[in-house]
Coordinates of C-alpha atoms in Angstrom, one line a residue:
X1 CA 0.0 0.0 0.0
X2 CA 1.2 3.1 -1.1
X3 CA 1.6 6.3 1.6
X4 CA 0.2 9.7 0.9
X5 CA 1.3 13.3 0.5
X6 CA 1.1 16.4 3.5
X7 CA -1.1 17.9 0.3
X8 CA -3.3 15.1 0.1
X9 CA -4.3 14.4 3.9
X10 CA -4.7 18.3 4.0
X11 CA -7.3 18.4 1.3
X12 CA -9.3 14.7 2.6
X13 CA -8.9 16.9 6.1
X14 CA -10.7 19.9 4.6
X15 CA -13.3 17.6 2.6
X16 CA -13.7 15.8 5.6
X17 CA -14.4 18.8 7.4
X18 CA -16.6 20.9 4.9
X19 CA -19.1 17.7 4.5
X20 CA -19.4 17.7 8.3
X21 CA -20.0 21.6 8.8
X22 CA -22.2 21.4 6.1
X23 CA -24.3 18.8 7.9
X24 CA -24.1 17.0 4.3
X25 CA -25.1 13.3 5.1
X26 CA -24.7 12.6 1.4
X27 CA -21.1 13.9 0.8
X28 CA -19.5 12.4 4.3
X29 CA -20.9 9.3 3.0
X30 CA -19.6 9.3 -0.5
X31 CA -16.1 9.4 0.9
X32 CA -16.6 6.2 2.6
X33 CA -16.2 2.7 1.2
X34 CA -18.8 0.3 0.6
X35 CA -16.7 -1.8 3.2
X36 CA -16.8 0.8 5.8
X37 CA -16.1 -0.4 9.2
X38 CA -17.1 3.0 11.1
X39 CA -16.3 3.2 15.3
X40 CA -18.3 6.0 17.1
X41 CA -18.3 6.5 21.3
X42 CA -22.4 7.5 20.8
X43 CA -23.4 4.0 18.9
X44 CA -23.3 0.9 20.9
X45 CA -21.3 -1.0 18.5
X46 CA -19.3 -0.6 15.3
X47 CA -21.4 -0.3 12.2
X48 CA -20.1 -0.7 9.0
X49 CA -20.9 0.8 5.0
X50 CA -21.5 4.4 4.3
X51 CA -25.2 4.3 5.1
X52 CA -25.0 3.7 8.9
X53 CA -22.1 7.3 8.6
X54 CA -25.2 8.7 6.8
X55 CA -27.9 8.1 9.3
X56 CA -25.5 9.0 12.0
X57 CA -24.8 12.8 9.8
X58 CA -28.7 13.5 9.8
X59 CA -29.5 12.2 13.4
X60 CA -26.3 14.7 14.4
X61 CA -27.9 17.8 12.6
X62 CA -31.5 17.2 14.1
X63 CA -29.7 16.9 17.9
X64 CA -27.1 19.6 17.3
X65 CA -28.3 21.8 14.3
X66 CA -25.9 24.4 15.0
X67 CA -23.0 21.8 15.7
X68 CA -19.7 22.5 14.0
X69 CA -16.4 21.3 13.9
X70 CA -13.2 23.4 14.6
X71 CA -9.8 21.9 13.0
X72 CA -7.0 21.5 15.2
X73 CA -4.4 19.1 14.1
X74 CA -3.7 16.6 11.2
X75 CA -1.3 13.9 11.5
X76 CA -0.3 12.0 8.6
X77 CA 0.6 8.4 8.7
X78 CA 4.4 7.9 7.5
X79 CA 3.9 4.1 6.3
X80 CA 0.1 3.8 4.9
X81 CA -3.3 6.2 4.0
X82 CA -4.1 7.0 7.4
X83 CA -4.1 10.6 8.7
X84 CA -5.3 11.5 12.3
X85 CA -7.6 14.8 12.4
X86 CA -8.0 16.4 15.8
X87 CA -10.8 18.6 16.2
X88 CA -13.2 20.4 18.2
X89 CA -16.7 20.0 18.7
X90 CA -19.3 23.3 19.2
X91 CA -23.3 22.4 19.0
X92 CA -26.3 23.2 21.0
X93 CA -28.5 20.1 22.0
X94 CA -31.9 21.2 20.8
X95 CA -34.1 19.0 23.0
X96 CA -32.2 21.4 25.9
X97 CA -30.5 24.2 24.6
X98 CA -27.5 23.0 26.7
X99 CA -24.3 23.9 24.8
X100 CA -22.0 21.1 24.8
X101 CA -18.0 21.0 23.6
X102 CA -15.3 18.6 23.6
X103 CA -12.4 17.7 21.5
X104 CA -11.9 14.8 19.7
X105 CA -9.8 12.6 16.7
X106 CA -11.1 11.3 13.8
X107 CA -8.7 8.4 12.3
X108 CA -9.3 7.9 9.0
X109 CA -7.8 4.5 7.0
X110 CA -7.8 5.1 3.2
X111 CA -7.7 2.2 0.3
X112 CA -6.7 2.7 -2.5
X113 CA -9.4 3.9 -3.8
X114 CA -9.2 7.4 -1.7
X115 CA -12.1 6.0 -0.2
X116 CA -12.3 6.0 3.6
X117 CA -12.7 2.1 4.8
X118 CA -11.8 2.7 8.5
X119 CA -13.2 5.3 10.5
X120 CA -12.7 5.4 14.5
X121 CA -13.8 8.5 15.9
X122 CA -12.4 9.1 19.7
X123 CA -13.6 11.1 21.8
X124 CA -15.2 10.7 25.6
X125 CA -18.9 10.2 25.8
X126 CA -19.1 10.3 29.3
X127 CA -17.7 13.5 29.4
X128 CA -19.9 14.3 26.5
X129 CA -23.1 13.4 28.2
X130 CA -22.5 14.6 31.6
X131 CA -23.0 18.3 29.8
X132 CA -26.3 17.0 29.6
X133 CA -26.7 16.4 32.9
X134 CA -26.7 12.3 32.5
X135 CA -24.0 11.8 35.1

């Protein structure tokens, strides 16, 4: 498996994050891999293929419409299409109004086809929840 460039990580990174500011469902899916094995702290297991990402998108945008991401770090992978994206979370939980933030990492595995076909996003939901008051 061949690595990738600084330029390319930078622009998935940015495509990454425009699809997920955009609250666009469609377009974080379409950068995943029909073989998607997708890790989130919120779900109760691991779902896999770019539909489960896609139902997870438009859940996000009705609990959070506001939500957005904030960029802080990428970190490329020297030996295979990985990069690490460290970012910062901003949305207001509509069933409360509670604003809740926390920082997390998305780790994205790349075939390749460009296509995302490992997604582990880290991040801790305790933490994340007991801004809603479920301690």
């Amino acid at each position: 498996m061949t690595t990738f460039t600084i330029d390319e990580a930078e622009a998935l990174s940015a495509r990454w994050e425009k699809a997920w500011n955009g609250h666009d469902a469609d377009a974080v899916a379409a950068m995943c891999a029909d073989d998607l094995v997708y890790d989130e702290p919120a779900l109760a297991e691991t779902e896999h293929g770019p539909d489960a990402i896609r139902e997870f998108v438009t859940r996000m945008a009705r609990a959070y419409p506001d939500y957005s991401f904030t960029h802080m770090g990428l970190y490329p992978e020297v030996s295979r299409r990985a990069v690490l994206v460290a970012w910062r979370f901003t949305g207001t939980f509509a069933k409360t109004g509670e604003v809740v933030e926390f920082h997390g990492d998305d780790r994205l595995e790349l075939g390749e086809d460009g296509l995302i076909h490992e997604y582990r996003c880290l991040y801790d939901n305790k933490f994340v929840l007991s801004q809603l008051g479920n301690r």
